[in-house]
Rosetta silent file (secondary structure, phi, psi, omega in degrees, C-alpha in Angstrom):
SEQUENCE: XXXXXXXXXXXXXXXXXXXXXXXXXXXXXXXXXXXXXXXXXXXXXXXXXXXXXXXXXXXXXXXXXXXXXXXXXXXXXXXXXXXXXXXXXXXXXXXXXXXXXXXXXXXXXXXXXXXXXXXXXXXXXXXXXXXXXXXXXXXXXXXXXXXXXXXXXXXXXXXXXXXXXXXXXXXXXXXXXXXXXXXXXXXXXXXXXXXXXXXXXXXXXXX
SCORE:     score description
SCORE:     0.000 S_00000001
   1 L     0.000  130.663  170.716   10.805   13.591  -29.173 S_00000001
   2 L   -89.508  119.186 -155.884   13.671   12.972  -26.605 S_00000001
   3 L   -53.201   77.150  168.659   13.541    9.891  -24.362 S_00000001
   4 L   -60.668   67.708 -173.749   13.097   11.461  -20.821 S_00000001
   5 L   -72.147   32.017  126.496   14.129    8.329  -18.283 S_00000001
   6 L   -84.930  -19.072  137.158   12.800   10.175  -15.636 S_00000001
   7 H   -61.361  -22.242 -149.658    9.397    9.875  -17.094 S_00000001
   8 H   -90.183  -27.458  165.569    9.816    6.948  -18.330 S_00000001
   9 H   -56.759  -59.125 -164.772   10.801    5.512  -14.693 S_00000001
  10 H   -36.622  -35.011  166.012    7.461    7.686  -13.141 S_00000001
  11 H   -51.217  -58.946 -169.069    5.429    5.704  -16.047 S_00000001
  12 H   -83.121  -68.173 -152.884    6.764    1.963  -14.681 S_00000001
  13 H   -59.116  -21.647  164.136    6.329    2.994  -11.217 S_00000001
  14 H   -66.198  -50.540  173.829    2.878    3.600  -12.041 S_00000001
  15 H   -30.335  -63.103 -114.239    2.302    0.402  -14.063 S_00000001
  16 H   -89.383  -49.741 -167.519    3.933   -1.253  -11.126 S_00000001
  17 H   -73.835  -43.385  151.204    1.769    0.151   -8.441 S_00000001
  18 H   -17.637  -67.246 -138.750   -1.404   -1.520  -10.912 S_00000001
  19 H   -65.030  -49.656  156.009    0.090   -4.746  -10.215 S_00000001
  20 H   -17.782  -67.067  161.248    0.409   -3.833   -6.114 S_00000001
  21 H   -70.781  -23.311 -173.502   -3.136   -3.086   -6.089 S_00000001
  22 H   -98.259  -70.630 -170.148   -4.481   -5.965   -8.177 S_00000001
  23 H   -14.914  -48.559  167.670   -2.284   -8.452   -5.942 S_00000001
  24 H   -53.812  -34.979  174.439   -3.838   -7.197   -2.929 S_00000001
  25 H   -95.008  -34.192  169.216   -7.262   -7.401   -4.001 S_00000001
  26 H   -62.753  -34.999 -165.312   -6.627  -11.082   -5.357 S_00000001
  27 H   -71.354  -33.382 -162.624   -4.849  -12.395   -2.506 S_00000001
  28 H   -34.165  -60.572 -159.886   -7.808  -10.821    0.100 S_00000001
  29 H   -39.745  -60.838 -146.767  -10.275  -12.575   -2.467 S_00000001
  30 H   -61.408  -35.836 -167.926   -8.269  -15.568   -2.920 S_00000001
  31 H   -56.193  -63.454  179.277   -7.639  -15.754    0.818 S_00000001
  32 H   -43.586  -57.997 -158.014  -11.719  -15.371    1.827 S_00000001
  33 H   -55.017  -61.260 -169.834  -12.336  -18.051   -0.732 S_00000001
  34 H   -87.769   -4.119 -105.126   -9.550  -20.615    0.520 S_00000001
  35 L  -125.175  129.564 -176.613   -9.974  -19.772    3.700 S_00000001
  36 L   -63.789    8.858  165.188  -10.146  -22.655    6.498 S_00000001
  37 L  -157.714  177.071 -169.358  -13.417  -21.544    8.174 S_00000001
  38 L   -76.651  138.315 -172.773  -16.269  -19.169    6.738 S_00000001
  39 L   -83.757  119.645 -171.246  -14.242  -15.840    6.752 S_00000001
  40 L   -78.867   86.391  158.968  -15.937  -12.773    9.470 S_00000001
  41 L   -45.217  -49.100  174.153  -15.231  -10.149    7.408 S_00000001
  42 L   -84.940  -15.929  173.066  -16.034   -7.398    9.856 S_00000001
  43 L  -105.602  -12.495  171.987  -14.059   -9.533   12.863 S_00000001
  44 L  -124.201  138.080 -170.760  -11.148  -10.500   11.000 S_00000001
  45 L   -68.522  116.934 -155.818   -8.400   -8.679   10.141 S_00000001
  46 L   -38.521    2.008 -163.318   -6.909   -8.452    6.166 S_00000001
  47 L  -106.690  -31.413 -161.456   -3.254  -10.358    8.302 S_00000001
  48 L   -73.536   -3.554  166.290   -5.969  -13.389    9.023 S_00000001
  49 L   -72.053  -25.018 -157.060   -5.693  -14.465    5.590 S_00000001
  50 L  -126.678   15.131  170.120   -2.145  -15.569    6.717 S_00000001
  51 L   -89.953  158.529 -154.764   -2.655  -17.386    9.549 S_00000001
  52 L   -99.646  -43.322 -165.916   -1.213  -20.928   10.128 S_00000001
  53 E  -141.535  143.972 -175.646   -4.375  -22.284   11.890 S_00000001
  54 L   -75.774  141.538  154.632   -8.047  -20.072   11.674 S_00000001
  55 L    -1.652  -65.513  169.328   -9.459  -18.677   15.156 S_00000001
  56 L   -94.340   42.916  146.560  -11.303  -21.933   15.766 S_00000001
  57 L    87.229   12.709  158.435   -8.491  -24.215   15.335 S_00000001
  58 L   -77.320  160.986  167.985   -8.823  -25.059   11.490 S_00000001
  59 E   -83.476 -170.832 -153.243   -5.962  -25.396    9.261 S_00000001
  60 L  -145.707   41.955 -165.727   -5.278  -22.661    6.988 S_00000001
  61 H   -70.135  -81.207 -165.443   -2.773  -24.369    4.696 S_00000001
  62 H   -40.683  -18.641 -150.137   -4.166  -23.365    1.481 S_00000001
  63 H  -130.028  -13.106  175.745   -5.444  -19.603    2.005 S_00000001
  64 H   -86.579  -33.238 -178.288   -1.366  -19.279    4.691 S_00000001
  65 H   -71.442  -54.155 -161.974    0.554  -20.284    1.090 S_00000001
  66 H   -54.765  -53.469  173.222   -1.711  -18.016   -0.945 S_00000001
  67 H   -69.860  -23.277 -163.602   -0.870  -15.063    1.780 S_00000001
  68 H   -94.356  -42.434 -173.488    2.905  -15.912    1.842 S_00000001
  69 H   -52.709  -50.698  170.337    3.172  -15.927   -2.365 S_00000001
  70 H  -100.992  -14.283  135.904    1.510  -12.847   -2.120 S_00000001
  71 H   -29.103  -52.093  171.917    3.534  -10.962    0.244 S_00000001
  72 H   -76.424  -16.240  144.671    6.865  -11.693   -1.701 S_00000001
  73 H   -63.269  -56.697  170.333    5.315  -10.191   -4.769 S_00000001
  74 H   -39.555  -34.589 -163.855    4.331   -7.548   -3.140 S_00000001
  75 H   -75.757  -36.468 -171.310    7.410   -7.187   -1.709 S_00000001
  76 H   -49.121  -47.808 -177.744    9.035   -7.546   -5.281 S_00000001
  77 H   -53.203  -66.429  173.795    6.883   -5.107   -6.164 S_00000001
  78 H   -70.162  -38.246  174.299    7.767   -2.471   -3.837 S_00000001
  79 H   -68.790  -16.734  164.873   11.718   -2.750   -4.197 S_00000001
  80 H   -77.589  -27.473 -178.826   11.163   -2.339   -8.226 S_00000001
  81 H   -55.341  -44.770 -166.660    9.554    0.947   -7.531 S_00000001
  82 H   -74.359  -22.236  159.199   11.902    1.936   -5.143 S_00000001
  83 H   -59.399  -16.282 -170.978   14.452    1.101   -7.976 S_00000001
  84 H   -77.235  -23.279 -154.669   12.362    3.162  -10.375 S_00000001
  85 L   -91.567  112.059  179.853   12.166    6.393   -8.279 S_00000001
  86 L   -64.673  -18.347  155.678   15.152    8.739   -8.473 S_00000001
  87 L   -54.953  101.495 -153.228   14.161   10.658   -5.540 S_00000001
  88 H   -56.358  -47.627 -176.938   15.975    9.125   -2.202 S_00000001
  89 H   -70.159  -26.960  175.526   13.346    9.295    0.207 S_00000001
  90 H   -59.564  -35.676  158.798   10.933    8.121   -2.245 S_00000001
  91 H   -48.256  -79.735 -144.393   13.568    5.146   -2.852 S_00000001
  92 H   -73.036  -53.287  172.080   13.833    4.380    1.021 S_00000001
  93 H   -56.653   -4.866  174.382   10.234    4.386    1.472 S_00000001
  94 H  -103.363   -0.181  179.266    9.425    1.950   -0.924 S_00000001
  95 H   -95.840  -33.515 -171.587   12.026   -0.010    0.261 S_00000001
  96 H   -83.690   -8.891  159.125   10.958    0.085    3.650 S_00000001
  97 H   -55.360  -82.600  174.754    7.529   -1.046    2.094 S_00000001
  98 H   -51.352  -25.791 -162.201    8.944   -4.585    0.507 S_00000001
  99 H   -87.166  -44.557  168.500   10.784   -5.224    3.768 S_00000001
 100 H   -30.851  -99.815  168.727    7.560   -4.590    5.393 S_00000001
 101 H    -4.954  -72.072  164.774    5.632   -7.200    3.179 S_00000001
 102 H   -61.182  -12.934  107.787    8.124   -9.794    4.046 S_00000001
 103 H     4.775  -60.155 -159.684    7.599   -9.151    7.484 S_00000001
 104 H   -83.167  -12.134 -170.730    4.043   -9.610    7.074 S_00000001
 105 L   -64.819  -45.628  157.922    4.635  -13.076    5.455 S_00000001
 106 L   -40.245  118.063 -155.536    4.936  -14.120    9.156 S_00000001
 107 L   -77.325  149.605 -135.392    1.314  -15.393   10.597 S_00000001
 108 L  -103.057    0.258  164.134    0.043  -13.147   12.852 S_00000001
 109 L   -91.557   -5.764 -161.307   -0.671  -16.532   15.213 S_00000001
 110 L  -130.866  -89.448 -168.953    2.527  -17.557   15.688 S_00000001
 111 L   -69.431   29.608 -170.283    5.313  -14.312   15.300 S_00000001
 112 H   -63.564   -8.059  159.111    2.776  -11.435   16.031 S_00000001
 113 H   -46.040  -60.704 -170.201    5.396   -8.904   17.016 S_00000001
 114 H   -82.501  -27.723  161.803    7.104   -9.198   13.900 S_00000001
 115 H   -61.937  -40.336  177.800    4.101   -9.205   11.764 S_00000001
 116 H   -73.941  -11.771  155.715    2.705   -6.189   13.075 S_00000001
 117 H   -50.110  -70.022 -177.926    6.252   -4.818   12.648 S_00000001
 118 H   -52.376  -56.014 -171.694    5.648   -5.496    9.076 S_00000001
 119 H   -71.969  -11.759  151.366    2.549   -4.246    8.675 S_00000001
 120 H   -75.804  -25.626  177.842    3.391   -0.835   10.115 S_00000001
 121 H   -48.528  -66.302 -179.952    6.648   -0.638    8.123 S_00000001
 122 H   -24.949 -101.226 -173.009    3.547   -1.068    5.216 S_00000001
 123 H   -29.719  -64.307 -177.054    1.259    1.786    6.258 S_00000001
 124 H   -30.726  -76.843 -176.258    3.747    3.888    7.731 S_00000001
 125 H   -54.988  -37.793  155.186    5.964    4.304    4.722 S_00000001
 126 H   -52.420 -116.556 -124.604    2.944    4.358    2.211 S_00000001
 127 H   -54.299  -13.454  164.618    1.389    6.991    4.257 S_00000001
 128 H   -75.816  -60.155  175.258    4.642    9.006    4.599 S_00000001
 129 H   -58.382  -48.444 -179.875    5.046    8.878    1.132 S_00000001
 130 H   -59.185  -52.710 -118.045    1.212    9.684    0.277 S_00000001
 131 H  -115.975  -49.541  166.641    1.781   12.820    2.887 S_00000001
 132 H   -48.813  -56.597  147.202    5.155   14.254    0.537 S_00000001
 133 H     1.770  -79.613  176.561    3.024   13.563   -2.397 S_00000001
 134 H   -47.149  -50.916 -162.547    0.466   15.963   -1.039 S_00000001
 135 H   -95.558   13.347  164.733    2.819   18.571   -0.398 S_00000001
 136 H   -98.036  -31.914 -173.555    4.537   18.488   -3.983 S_00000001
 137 H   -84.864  -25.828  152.764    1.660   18.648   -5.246 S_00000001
 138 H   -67.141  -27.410  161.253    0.139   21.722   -3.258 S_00000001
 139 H   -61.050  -10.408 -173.393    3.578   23.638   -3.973 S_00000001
 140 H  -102.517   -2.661  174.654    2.775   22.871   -7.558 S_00000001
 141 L   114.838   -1.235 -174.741   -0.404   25.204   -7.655 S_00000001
 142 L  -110.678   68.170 -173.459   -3.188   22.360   -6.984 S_00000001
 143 L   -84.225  -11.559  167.840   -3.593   23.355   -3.613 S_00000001
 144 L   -71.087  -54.421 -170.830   -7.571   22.289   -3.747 S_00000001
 145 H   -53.185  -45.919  173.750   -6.622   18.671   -5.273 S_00000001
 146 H   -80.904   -5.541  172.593   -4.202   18.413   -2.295 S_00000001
 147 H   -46.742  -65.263  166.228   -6.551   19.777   -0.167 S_00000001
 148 H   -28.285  -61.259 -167.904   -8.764   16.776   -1.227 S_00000001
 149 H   -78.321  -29.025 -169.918   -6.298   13.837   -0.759 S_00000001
 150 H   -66.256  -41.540 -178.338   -5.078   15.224    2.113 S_00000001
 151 H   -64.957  -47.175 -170.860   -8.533   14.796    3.705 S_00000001
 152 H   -76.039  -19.312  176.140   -9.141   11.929    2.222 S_00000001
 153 H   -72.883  -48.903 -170.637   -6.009    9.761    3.175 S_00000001
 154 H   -80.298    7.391  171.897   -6.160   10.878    6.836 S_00000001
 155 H   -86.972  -62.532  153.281  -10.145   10.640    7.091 S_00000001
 156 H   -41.643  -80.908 -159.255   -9.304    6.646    6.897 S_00000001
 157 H   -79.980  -22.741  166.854   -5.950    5.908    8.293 S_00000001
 158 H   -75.260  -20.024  167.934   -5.879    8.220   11.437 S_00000001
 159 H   -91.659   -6.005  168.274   -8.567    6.564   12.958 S_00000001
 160 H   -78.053  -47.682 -179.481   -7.531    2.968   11.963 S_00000001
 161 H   -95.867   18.700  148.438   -4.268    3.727   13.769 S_00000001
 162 H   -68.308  -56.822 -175.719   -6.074    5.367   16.970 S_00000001
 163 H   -78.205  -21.590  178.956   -7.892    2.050   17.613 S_00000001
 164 H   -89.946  -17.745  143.024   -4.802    0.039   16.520 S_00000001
 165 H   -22.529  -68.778 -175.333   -2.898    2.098   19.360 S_00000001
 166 H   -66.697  -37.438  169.453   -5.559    1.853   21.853 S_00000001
 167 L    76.371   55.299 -161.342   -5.896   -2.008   20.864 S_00000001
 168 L  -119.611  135.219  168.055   -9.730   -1.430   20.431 S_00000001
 169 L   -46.993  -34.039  167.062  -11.755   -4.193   18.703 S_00000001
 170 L   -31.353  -44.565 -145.175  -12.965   -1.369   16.212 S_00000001
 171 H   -85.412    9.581  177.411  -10.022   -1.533   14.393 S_00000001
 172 H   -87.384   12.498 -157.771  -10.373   -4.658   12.599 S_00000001
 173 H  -135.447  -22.845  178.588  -13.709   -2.787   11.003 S_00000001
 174 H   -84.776  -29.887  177.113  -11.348    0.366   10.234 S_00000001
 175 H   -22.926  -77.616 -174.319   -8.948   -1.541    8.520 S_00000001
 176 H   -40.072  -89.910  167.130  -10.715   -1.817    5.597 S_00000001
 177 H   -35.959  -21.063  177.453  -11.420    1.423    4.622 S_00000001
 178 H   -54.509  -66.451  176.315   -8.055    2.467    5.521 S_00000001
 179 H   -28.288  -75.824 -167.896   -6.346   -0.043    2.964 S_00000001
 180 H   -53.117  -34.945  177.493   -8.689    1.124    0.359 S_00000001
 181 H   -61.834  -50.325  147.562   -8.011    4.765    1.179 S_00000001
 182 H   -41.247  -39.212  177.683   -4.363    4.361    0.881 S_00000001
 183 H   -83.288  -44.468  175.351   -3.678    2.600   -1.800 S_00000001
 184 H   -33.329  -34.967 -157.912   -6.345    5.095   -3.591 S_00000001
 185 H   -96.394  -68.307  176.606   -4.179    8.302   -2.621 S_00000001
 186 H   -33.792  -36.692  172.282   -0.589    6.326   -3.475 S_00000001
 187 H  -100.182   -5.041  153.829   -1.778    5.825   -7.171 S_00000001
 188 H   -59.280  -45.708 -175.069   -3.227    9.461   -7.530 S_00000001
 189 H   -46.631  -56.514 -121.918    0.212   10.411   -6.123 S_00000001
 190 H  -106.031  -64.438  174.432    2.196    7.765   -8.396 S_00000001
 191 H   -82.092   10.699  157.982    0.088    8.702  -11.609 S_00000001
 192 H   -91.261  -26.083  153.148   -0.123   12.798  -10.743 S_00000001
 193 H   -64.648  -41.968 -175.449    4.136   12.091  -10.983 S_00000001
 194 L   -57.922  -39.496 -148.525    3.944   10.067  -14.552 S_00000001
 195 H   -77.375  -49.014 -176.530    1.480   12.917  -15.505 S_00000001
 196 H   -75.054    5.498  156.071    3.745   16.166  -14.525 S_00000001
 197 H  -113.207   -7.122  168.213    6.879   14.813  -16.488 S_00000001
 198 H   -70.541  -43.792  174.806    4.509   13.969  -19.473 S_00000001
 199 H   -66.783  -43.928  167.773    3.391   17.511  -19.105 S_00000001
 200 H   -74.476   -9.581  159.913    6.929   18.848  -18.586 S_00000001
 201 H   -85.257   -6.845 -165.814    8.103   17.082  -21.737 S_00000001
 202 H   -77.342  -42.588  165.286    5.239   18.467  -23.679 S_00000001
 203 H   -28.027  -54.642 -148.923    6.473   21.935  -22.280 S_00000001
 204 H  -103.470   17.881 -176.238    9.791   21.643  -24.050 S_00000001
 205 H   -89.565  -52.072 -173.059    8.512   19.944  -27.406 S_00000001
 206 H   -77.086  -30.332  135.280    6.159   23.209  -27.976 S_00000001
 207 L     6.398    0.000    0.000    9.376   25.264  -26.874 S_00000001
């Protein structure tokens, strides 16, 4: 068999995107856990993990380190992908993804301009990315399956960023599902690429 390092990136970029997702779900955890007052789940917002001082005026040391530690992995995290991906825009966007992250390392009490700068940089570029995704993969003949993600990423994230427009109280309750919806449709995307160059080497092996 002949070494294909354009699978072999699409393969680490998957791995990679694993580690993205379990970081994310550890820091939230880690964050709730650590967190300098009992954590509102439904009133506070996944950036509140990262705050310097809690809504009523506790510190937040331990659960503001935990959020900064895991932003710059994350961030790490998204600039090896974007090294992995041979594809430019795929490359920018994941780059505009770690710069995002670091961004977000800034608590949303103190710099909130610049955080939520980060944290659209996040979505945005994920969701951009998720939305080419869709449309390689409907051009590739799975025009139900993108039917499918296509519903399902934008059934979540357009109405999390209507109320985060609008600056509606809602949207700290949309949030959630959003997150989860996104990162869901970025690793079908990220492992439907590992899977179509496994399939196109298989192609030229029976060939």
């Amino acid at each position: 068999m002949v070494y294909n390092k354009h699978k072999g990136n699409n393969n680490e970029a998957n791995r990679y995107f694993n580690y993205l997702f379990i970081s994310i779900i550890l820091v939230f955890i880690a964050g709730i856990v650590t967190y300098g007052e009992k954590f509102r789940l439904w009133e506070y917002a996944y950036s509140y993990i990262g705050m310097f001082r809690t809504p009523g005026g506790n510190p937040n040391t331990t659960s503001f380190i935990i959020f900064i530690a895991g932003s710059l992995f994350n961030s790490f995290i998204c600039f090896k992908i974007s090294s992995l991906y041979e594809e430019k825009l795929y490359r920018l966007l994941f780059g505009i993804c770690g710069t995002g992250f670091l961004l977000l390392m800034l608590p949303c009490d103190i710099l909130n301009q610049v955080h939520s700068a980060g944290g659209a940089m996040v979505f945005g570029s994920l969701w951009i990315f998720s939305l080419t995704g869709i449309y390689v993969i409907y051009h590739s003949g799975k025009s139900q399956k993108a039917l499918t993600y296509f519903v399902l990423l934008n059934i979540t994230i357009l109405p999390y960023a209507y109320l985060y427009f609008i600056n509606s109280p809602l949207q700290v309750i949309a949030q959630k599902p959003a997150i989860i919806g996104l990162i869901f449709i970025v690793k079908m995307i990220i492992t439907e690429h590992a899977g179509k160059h496994v399939g196109e080497d298989l192609k030229r092996e029976a060939a």
